[in-house]
Structures are given as structure tokens and as C-alpha cells.
XYZ file of C-alpha atoms in Angstrom:
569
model
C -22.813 36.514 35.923
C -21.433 33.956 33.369
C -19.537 34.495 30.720
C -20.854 33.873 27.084
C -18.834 30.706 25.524
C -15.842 31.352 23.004
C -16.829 31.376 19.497
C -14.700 28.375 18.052
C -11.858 29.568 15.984
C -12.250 30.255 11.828
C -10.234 28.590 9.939
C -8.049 31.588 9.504
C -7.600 30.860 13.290
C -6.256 27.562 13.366
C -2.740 27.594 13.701
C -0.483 25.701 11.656
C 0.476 23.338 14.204
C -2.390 21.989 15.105
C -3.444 21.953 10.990
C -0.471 19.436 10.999
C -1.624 17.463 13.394
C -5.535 17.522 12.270
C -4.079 16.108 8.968
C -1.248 13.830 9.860
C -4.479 11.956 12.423
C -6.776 12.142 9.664
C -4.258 10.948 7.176
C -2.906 7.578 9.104
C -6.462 6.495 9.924
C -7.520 6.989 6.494
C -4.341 4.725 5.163
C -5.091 2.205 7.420
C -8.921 1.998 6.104
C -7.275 1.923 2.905
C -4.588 -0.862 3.100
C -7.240 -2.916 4.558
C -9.828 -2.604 1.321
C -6.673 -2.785 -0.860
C -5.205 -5.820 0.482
C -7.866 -8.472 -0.893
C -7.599 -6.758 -4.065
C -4.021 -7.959 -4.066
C -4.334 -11.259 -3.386
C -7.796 -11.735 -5.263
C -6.148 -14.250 -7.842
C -4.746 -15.815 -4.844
C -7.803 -16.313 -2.818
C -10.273 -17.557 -5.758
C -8.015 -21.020 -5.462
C -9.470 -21.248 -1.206
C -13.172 -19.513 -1.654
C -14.159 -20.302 -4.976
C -13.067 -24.012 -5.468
C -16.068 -25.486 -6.804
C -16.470 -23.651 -9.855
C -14.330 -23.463 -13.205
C -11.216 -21.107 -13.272
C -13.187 -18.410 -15.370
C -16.264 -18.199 -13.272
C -14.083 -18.848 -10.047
C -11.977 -15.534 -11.420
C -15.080 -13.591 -11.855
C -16.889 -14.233 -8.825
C -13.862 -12.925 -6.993
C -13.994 -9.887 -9.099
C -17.493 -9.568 -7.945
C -16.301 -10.549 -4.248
C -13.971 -7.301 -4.467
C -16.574 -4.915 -5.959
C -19.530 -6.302 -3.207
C -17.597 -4.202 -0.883
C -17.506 -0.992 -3.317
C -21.569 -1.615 -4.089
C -22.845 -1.089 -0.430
C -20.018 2.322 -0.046
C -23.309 4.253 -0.600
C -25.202 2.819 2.047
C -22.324 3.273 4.371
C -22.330 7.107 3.122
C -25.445 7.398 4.200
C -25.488 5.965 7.434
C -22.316 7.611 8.322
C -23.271 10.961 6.364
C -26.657 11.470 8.761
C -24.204 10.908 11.758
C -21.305 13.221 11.023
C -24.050 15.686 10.423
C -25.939 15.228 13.002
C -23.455 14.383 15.822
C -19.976 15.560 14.691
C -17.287 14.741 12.314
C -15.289 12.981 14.600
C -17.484 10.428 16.533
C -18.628 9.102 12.486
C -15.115 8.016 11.245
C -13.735 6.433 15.047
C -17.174 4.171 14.303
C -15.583 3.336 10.821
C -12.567 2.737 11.605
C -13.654 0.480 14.370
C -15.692 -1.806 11.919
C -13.093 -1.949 8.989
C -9.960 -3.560 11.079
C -12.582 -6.118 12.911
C -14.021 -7.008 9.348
C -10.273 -7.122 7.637
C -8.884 -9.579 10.852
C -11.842 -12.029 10.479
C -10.750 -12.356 6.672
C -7.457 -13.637 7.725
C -9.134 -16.616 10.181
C -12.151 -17.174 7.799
C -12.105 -20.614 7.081
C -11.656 -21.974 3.153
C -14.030 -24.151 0.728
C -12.481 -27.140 1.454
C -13.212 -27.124 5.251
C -16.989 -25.297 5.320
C -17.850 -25.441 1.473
C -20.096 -22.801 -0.117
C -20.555 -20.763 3.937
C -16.565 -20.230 2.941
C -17.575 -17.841 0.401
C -20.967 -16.295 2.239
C -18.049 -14.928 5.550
C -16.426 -13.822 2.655
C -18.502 -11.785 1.271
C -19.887 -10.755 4.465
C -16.911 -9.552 5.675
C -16.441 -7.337 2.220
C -19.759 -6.114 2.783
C -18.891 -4.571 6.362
C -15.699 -3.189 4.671
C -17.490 -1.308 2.561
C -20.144 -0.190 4.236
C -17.264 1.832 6.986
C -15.437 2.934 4.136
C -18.590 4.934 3.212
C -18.337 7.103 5.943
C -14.684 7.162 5.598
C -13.506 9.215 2.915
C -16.428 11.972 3.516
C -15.530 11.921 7.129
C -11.507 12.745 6.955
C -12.052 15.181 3.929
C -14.477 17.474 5.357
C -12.714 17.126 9.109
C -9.289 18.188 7.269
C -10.880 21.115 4.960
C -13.121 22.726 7.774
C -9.889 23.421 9.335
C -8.026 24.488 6.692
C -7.557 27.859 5.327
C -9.329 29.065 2.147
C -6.144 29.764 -0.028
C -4.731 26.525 1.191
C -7.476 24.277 1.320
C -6.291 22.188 -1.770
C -3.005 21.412 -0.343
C -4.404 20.577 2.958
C -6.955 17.715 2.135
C -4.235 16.674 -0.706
C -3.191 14.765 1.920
C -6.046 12.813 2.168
C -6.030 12.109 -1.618
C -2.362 10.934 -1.109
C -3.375 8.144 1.442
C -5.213 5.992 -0.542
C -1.965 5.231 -2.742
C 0.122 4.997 0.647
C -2.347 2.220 2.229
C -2.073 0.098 -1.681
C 1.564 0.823 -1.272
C 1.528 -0.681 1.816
C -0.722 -3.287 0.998
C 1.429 -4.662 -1.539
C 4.716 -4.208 0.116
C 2.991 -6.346 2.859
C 2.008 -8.526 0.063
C 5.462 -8.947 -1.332
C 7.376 -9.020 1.954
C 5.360 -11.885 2.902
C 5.689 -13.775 0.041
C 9.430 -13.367 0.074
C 9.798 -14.698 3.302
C 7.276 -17.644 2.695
C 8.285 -18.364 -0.818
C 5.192 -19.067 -3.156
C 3.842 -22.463 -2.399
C 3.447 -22.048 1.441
C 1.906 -17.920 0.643
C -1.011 -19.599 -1.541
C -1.541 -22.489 0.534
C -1.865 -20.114 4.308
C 0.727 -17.112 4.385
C -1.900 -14.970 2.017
C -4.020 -14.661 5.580
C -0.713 -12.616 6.790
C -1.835 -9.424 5.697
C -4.788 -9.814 7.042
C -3.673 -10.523 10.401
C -1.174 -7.857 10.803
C -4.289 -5.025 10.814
C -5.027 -5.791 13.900
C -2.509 -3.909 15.663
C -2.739 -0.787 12.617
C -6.665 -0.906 14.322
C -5.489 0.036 17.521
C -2.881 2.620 16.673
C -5.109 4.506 14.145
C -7.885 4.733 16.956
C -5.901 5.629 20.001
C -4.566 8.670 16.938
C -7.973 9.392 16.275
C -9.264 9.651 20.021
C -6.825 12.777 20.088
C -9.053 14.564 17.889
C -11.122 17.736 18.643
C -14.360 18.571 16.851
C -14.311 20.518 13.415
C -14.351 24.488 13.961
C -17.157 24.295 11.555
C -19.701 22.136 13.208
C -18.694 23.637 16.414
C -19.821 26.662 15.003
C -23.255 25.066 13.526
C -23.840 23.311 16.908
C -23.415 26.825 19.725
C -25.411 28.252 16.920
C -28.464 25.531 17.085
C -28.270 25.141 13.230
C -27.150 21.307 12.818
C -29.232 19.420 10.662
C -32.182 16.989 12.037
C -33.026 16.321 8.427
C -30.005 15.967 6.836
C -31.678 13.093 4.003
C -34.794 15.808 2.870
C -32.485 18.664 2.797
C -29.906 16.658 0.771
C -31.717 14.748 -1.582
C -35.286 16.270 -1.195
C -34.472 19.724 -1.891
C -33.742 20.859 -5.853
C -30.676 22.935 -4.940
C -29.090 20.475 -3.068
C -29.878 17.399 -5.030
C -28.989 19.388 -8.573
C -25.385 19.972 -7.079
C -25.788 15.963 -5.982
C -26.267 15.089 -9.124
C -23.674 17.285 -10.861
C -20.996 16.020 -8.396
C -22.180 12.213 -9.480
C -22.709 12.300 -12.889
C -19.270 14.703 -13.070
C -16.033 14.564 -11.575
C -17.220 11.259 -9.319
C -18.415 9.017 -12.165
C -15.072 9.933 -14.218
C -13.028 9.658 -10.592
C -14.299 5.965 -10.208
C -13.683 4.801 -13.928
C -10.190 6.890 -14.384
C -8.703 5.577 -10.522
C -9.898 1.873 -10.829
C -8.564 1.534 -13.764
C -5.023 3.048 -13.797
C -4.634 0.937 -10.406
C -6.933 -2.390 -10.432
C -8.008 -2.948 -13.873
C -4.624 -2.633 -14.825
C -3.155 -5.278 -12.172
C -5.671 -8.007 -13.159
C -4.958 -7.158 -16.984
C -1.014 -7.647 -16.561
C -1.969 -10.852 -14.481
C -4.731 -12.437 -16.439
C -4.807 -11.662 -19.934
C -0.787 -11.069 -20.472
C 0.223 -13.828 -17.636
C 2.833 -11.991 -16.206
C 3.661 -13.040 -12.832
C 2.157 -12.336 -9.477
C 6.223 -10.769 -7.887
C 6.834 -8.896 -11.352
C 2.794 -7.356 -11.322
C 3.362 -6.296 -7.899
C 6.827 -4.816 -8.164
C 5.166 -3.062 -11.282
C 2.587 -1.539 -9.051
C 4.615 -0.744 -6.037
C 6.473 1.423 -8.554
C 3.847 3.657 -9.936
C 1.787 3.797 -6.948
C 4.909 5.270 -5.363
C 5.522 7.686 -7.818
C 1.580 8.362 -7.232
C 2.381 9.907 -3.797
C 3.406 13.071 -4.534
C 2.011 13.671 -7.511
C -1.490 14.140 -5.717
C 0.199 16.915 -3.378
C 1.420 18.292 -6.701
C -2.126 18.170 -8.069
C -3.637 19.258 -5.083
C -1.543 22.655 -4.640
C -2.216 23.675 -8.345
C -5.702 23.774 -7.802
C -5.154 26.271 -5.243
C -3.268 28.289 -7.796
C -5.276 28.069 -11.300
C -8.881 26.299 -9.989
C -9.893 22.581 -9.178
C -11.748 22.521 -12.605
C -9.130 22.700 -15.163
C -6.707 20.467 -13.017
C -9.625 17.714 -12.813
C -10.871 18.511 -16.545
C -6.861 17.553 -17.617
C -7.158 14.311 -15.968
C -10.184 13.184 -17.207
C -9.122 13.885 -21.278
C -5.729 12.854 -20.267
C -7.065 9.641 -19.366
C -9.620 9.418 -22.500
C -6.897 9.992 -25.244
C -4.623 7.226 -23.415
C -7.392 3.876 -22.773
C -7.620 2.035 -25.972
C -3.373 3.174 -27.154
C -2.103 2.696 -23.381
C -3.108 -0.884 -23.043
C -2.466 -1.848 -26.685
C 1.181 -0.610 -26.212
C 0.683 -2.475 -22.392
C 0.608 -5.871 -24.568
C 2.946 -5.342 -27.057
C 5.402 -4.078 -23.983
C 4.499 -6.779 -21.452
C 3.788 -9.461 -23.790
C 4.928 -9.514 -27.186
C 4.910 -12.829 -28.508
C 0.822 -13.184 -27.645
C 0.568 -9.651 -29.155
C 2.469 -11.238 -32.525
C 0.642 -14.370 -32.100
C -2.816 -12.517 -31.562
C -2.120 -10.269 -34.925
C -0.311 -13.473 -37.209
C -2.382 -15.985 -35.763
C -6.221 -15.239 -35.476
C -7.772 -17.432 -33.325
C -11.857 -18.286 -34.536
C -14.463 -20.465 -32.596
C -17.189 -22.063 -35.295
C -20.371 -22.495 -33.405
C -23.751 -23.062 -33.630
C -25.534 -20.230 -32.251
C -28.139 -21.821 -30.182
C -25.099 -23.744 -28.267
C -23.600 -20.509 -27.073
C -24.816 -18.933 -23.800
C -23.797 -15.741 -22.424
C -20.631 -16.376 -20.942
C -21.004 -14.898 -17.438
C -24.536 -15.480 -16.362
C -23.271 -15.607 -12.798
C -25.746 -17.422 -10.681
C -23.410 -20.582 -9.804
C -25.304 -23.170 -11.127
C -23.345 -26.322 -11.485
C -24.781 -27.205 -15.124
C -23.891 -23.519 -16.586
C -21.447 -23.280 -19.653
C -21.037 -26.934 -20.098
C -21.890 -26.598 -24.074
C -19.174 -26.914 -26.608
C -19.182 -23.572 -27.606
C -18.894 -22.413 -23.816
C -16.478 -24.803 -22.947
C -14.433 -23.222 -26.317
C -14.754 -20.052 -25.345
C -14.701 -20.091 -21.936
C -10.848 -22.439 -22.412
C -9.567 -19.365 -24.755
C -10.692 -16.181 -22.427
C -8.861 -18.275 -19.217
C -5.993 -18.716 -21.232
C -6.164 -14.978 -22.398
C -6.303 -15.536 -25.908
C -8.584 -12.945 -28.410
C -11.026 -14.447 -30.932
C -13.796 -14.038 -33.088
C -16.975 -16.036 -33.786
C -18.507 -17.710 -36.796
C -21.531 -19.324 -37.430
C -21.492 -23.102 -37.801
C -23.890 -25.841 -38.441
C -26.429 -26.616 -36.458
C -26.394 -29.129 -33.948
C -22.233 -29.714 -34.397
C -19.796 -29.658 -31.889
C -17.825 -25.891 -31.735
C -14.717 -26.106 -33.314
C -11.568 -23.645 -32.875
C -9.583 -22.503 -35.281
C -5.731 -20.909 -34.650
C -4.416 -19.231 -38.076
C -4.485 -21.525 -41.339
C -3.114 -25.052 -40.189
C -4.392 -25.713 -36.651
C -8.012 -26.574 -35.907
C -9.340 -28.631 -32.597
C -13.090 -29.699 -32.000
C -14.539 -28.726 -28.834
C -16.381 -31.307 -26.438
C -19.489 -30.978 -24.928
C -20.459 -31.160 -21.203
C -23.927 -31.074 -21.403
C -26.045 -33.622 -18.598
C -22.826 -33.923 -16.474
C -22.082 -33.698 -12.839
C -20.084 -30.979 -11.925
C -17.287 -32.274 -11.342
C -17.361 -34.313 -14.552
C -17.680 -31.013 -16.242
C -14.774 -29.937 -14.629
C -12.990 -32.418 -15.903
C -14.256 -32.167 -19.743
C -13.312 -28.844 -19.282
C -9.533 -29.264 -17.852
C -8.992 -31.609 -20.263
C -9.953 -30.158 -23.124
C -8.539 -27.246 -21.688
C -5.133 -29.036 -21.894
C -5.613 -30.124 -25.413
C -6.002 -26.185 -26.422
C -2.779 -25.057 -24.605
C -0.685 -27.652 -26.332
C -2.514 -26.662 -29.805
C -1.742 -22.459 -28.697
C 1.850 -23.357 -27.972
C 2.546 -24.854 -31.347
C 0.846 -21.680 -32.673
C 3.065 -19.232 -30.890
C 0.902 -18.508 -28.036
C 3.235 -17.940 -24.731
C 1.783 -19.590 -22.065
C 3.217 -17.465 -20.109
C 4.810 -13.588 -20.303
C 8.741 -14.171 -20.791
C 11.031 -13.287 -18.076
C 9.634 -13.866 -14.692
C 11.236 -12.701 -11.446
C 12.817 -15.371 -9.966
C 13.809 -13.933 -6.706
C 14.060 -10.018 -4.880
C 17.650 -9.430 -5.624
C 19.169 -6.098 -7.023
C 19.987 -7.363 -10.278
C 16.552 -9.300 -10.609
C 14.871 -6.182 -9.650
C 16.512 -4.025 -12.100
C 16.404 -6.751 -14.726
C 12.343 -6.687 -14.653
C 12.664 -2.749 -14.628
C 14.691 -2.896 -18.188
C 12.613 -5.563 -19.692
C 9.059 -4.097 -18.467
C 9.923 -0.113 -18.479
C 7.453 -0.086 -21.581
C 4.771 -1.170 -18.934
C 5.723 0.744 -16.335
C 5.968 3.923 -18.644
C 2.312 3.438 -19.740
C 1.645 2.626 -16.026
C 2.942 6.481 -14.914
C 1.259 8.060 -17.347
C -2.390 6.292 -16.517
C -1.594 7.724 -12.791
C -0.766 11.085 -14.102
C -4.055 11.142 -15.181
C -5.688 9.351 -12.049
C -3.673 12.150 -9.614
C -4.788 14.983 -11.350
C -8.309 14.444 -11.019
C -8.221 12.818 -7.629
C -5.876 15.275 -5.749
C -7.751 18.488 -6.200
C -11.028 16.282 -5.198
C -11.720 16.594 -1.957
C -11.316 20.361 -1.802
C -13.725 20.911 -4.520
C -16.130 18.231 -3.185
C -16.383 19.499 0.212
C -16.674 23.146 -1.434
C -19.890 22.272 -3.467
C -22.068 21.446 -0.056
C -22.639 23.573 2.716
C -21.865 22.651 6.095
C -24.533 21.502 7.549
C -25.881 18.342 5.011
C -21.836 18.715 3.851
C -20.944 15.301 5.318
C -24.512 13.499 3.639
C -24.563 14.943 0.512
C -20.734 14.998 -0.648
C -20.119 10.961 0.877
C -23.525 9.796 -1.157
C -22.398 10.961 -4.660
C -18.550 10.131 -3.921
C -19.177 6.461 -2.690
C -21.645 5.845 -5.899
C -19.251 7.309 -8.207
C -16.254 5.239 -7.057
C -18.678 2.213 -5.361
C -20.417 1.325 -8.383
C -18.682 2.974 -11.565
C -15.108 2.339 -9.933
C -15.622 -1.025 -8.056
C -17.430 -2.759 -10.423
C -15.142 -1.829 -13.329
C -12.666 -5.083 -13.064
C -15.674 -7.187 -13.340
C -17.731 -5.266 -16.030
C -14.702 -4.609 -19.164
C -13.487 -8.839 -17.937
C -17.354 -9.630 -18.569
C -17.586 -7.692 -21.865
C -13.918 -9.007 -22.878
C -15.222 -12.348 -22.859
C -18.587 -11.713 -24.327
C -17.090 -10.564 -27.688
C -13.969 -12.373 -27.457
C -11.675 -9.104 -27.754
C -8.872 -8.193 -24.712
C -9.689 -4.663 -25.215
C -13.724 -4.045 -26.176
C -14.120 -3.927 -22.264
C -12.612 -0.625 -22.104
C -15.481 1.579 -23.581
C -17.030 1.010 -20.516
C -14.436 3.361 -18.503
C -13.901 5.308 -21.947
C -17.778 6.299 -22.370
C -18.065 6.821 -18.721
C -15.141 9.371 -18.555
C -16.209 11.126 -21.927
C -19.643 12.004 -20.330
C -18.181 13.107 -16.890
C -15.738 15.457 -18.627
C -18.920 17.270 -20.604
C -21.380 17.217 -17.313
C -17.905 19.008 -15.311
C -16.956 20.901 -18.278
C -20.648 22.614 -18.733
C -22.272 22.858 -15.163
C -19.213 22.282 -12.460
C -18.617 25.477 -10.769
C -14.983 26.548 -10.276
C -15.186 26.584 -6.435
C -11.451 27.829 -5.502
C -11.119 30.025 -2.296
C -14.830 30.010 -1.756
C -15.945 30.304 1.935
C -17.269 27.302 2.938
C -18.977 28.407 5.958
C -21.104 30.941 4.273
């Protein structure tokens, strides 16, 4: 006679050893997926220059914004695929796969060759390459999340999958101290011409430790429970998506906590990093240090999150960070230029800059489809000159049929050229030097051309020089990743506690991946392309402003407070 197989242990069973090790595994793969989608976000402005070389700085700019979100856009896809196998196969067998596929796709970028040597199939690898980042990070998040809280306890579930929320400011960290070490070492003109494929490179051997850690791995208690009990999922899409209970708590999850998640987290740590580097001009060292430094003080503060939750409820913790973040948008990144920038803050408020067009010779701005004969009017090349130099204007009306004029304050005013019929690279070349005419005209204005005080090398006093001069920045920095923590760190808990376990994997990676994918990841591109539509620095941010108003009245009236619930009823 056999004996009958051992139930697998509750959660209540797992012992608190082997709940360390199920989250320190889960946690290093997971930073390792995430330094590798961070790192191209921190060299972005870097690689335009190699990948984008054809086009004019402000398109070049904005492609590569697009070029970084590409890889948040197809997330959802990658949550699906991923989603149907954790829940049809096991947790642990779906995020080995992405692991696999996000260090291969990472390495090529560092070999990829540039523009110059393969022209526009430079560009295509690229994007490629985001696109299979993206698509394993979509079965990343939902994959370590779920495999950390299915063996967690109830009461301590929060705390547990903290962790998780705690890597993705560990793998930036890392990113950008790999970033900055790199460029140290190099010095600047040799890291833009090759080193920037350094941290690229070096993920190849992070691949290989992350999956030997994950190969340790044993199967969640909970699916090993849904699998001796024949009740895993062969229709894990329909019973997701198909079914109104499911796909109402889909929905709530999307248009809730995840839409305000993506908005709130990509802009306290991306949006912010291209705004101190584009539109204030403060240098690529001093922008990083700045971001090392929050992100740092990030780390904890999601544990911190995390454990409240289990204490007074995931909602109110998340519901803080989402108004926190709403009161501090439009005030945070006005103080932002008056602390990081304060002669073009004086020079945007004493010197108004206007551009006098005709109508009819102004196009939108960023109609992206690459054409060589796009913004080559006189009222794009005008406007297109001031938003790459980062200067804020307003339009007026002007005769028709006359070149678009600019005018800075009461006593300067320059006539814009016109492009129209050229070749591209002659429009390049109306533009660059007409560009050059503007910058001397903005200097004599008052316009910086440049934020004062760059770092000039990593010593101790340099280091705590840039901390004195830019600890207005840096304040407004911490607070927008108060905000960003407290909504992120109790998130996983209360996302894996809205599903149950057997479409949990499916229908918790969808809505997460959309939320952050396409609200988060496109969010750098969106508020740059509605910055330079009006003209203002700051219009951009009702994008991430309405977004997070609407998510914090969808959680506020239909999100379920979801602490200590058994998630394997």
C-alpha cells in the first residue's frame, strides 16, 4: 500500500529560514532585471548622439524617449505570455524564462553597432532589443511578487514582498553607480564616444549568477497546492478577462492604484532626471549624483511602507502617496527650477520669450514619423531652437506668409529662417546655425546656457559642494519619492491579494504592466511632447497630475482594503 503524498506546507508552515531565502532569490533576480531596463534610461541622452544621428537634436531626443518607453509598451504582452505560463506551469519555470531573455537582450545593446557604421538598422537592433526587454519584464514583476507572497504569512505578507518593491530602486541604484563609476574611470569624451556600452556588457555575468540563484528555487506552496488538487487553470485568459468578477477587479486594479503607480514612480525617478538634464542643463555627473542620492534614501523607505500596511491597511498607505504626490507636481518642479537653475527661472519670469508666426507655417512639433523634410518651416525651426535650448515661450499671431520672428523681453528680437525644399542635411544646417544665432541672442538676455556649478571631478569636497548648492533639488527630490514609496511598497501585497490563485499570476501582471507600461513608460515622452506643443516647461505635467487625481477616486471608492486576507481561499 502507498502512502498518500504530503500536503505542501501553508504559509503558516514555512519557516522563516527558508522565507529568507525565497525572498533574498527572488529579490537579486528581480534587481538584476531591473538594472538592466534602468541602465538605457541612464544613458538615453548619451546614446541619441550614436542611434539617432540623422535627425535634429529635438526629434533625435524624443525618439530616444520613445526608444525607452517601446520597451514599457509591449510589458503587457509579456504579462500575458508569462501570466498563462506561471499559471499554468508554475511560478518558478515563468520568471527563469525572463530572466534568461532580459540579460541576452541587455548584452547585445552593448555590441549593437551605431548610425554611423549600419545607418537607420542601428536604430531598428535598438529598438528590437528594448522590445525583448520589455516583453521579460512582463512576466517579471508578477512572477517574484506572487512567488514571495504565496509563501509568506498573512500578518506579514506586506513586509515580505516589500522586498520586492525595494529592488527596483536597488537595480537604478546600481545602474547609475555603474554609470558613474564608468565614467569616472573613462573621463567624459572616451564614455560618449564607446565606454557608455560598459554597462551593458557587465550584465552578462549578473545573468548567470541570478539564474544559477534562481535554479535553487522550489515551487510556490500555493500552486503546489492547486496542482495535487487538479485545480490549475487551462483557461487562465477567459477566466481572467472573460469573466465579470474577475475582469471588474482587473479593471479596478488598472484604472486604480496601477494607473496612479505608473504616473507617480516614473515621474519622481525618470521624468525628473531628463527635466534636471534637458530643460535646466544641469550636468550629466551632478544629475546622477542627484539621483543616486534619493534613490538610496528610496531603499528603505519601501520596507517602511511596506510594514505599515501590515499594521493600518494597504489602502490608506497607497491613498497617502497618491495625494501626496498630487499636492506636490506643479509646486515641486517650480521650486526644482528656481533651486537647480535660477538665473533661467529669473530670466524666464523678467525676460518673456515670444515667437510671432503665421499660423499656417507652424506644424505640430512632434509628428514623429522621421521624415527628413518635417519641421523645416520658420516657425518650427523657432520653436523647435527654443524647446532644445530649454527656454519657455508663448505664441502670437503674425502676418501671413512672413518669416517667424522671436522675441526675448523688450530690446532683443531675431527673425527665424526657413528650411523649406532642403535636403536634410541642409536643414540641419539652417537649423544649427540659426540655432547658434539664438544662443548668442539668449545669453545677452540672461539665459544660462548652462546650470551654474558643474561637478568637475568625484572628490569629497566636489561632492559635498554639489550637495550644498543643489540640496533645494535634492529636498524636492525626497519628498517626490516619499510619495512614490508609499504607494509602491505596500503594492505587491495588495495586488497579489485582489486575485485568487489560480488566474493570480494572469490577471495581477496584465493590469500592473499596463499601468506602469503605458501610463508610466510613456510619461517622459508624453509631458516633453506637450511641453513643446504649448511652449511651457511645466503644462506637461497634467498629464501625470490628471492621471493620479482619477486613480486616487477609482482606489478611494471601489479598492477593497485587502490586509490579512487569506489568499488561498
Amino acid at each position: 500500500m502507498t502512502d498518500a503524498p504530503a500536503s505542501p506546507p501553508s504559509t503558516d508552515d514555512v519557516p522563516p529560514s527558508k522565507l529568507r531565502q525565497v525572498v533574498a532569490a527572488s529579490a537579486a533576480g528581480t534587481v538584476f532585471e531591473w538594472y538592466d531596463f534602468f541602465v538605457y534610461g541612464a544613458l538615453a541622452s548619451v546614446m541619441s548622439a550614436h542611434f539617432f544621428a540623422g535627425l535634429p537634436d529635438a526629434q533625435a531626443f524624443v525618439f530616444t524617449l520613445l526608444t525607452f518607453a517601446v520597451g514599457f509598451i509591449v510589458r503587457p504582452i509579456g504579462a500575458l505570455v508569462f501570466g498563462k505560463i506561471g499559471d499554468s506551469t508554475g511560478r518558478k519555470g515563468a520568471f527563469l524564462i525572463t530572466i534568461t531573455i532580459m540579460g541576452l537582450a541587455t548584452f547585445a545593446i552593448g555590441i549593437l553597432p551605431t548610425a554611423e557604421t549600419i545607418g537607420v538598422w542601428a536604430p531598428v537592433l535598438l529598438v528590437t532589443c528594448r522590445v525583448l526587454q520589455g516583453f521579460a519584464l512582463g512576466g517579471e514583476y508578477g512572477g517574484a511578487a506572487i512567488y514571495v507572497a504565496e509563501h509568506a504569512p498573512n500578518n506579514r505578507r506586506g513586509a515580505a514582498t516589500g522586498w520586492i518593491q525595494g529592488t527596483a530602486s536597488v537595480g537604478l541604484i546600481g545602474a547609475l553607480a555603474v554609470v558613474l563609476l564608468t565614467r569616472a574611470i573613462l573621463g567624459e569624451d572616451a564614455f560618449r564616444e564607446w565606454g557608455w556600452r560598459i554597462p551593458f556588457l557587465v550584465s552578462i555575468g549578473l545573468l548567470a549568477i541570478s539564474v544559477w540563484i534562481r535554479m535553487q528555487l522550489e515551487e510556490s506552496p500555493a500552486f503546489q497546492k492547486l496542482k495535487e488538487e487538479g485545480a490549475i487553470t487551462k483557461r487562465a485568459y477567459a477566466e481572467s478577462f472573460g469573466e465579470w468578477r474577475n475582469l471588474k477587479i482587473v479593471l479596478i486594479a488598472l484604472f486604480g492604484v496601477m494607473m496612479a503607480q505608473g504616473v507617480v514612480w516614473y515621474t519622481a525617478h525618470f521624468y525628473s532626471q531628463f527635466y534636471l538634464e534637458r530643460i535646466l542643463k544641469i550636468d550629466s555627473q551632478t544629475v546622477n549624483l542627484i539621483m543616486i542620492t534619493v534613490v538610496l534614501i528610496s531603499a528603505p523607505l519601501y520596507i517602511f511602507f511596506a510594514r505599515l500596511s501590515d499594521s493600518i491597511g494597504r489602502k490608506p498607505v497607497m491613498l497617502f502617496g497618491m495625494l501626496f504626490m498630487l499636492a506636490l507636481y506643479f509646486p515641486g518642479f517650480h521650486f526644482i527650477t528656481q533651486a537647480g537653475n535660477p538665473a533661467l527661472d529669473a530670466a524666464s519670469r523678467n525676460t518673456p520669450v515670444v515667437v510671432i508666426a503665421d499660423p499656417a507655417d507652424c506644424t505640430f512639433q512632434l509628428d514623429l514619423t522621421g521624415g527628413a523634410q518635417q519641421f523645416s518651416t520658420s516657425c518650427d525651426i523657432a520653436k523647435g531652437a527654443l524647446s532644445n535650448a530649454g527656454v519657455a515661450y508663448t505664441t502670437e499671431d503674425g502676418p501671413a506668409g512672413a518669416l517667424a520672428r522671436i522675441r526675448i523681453g523688450d530690446q532683443i528680437e531675431l527673425e527665424s529662417v526657413s528650411a523649406v525644399g532642403q535636403s536634410l542635411s541642409e536643414i540641419r544646417a539652417t537649423r544649427g546655425a540659426f540655432s547658434g544665432r539664438l544662443r548668442t541672442a539668449l545669453t545677452e538676455a540672461g539665459y544660462p546656457s548652462a546650470a551654474p556649478g558643474p561637478m568637475q571631478n568625484w572628490s569629497v569636497a566636489e561632492v559635498s559642494r554639489v550637495f550644498s548648492e543643489k540640496f533645494g533639488v535634492i529636498a524636492v527630490m525626497v519628498l517626490f519619492i516619499v510619495a512614490a514609496c508609499a504607494l509602491y511598497g505596500p503594492q505587491a501585497a495588495a495586488l497579489v491579494e485582489l486575485f485568487p490563485t489560480r488566474i493570480r499570476y494572469t490577471a495581477m501582471s496584465f493590469p500592473y504592466h499596463v499601468g506602469t507600461g503605458w501610463f508610466g513608460g510613456l510619461l517622459p515622452a508624453i509631458v516633453f511632447a506637450i511641453n513643446t506643443a504649448t511652449g511651457s516647461i511645466y503644462s506637461g505635467l497634467w498629464f501625470p497630475a490628471i492621471a493620479t487625481a482619477i486613480a486616487a477616486l477609482v482606489t478611494f471608492f471601489f479598492w477593497p482594503e485587502t490586509k490579512n486576507r487569506d489568499i488561498h481561499a
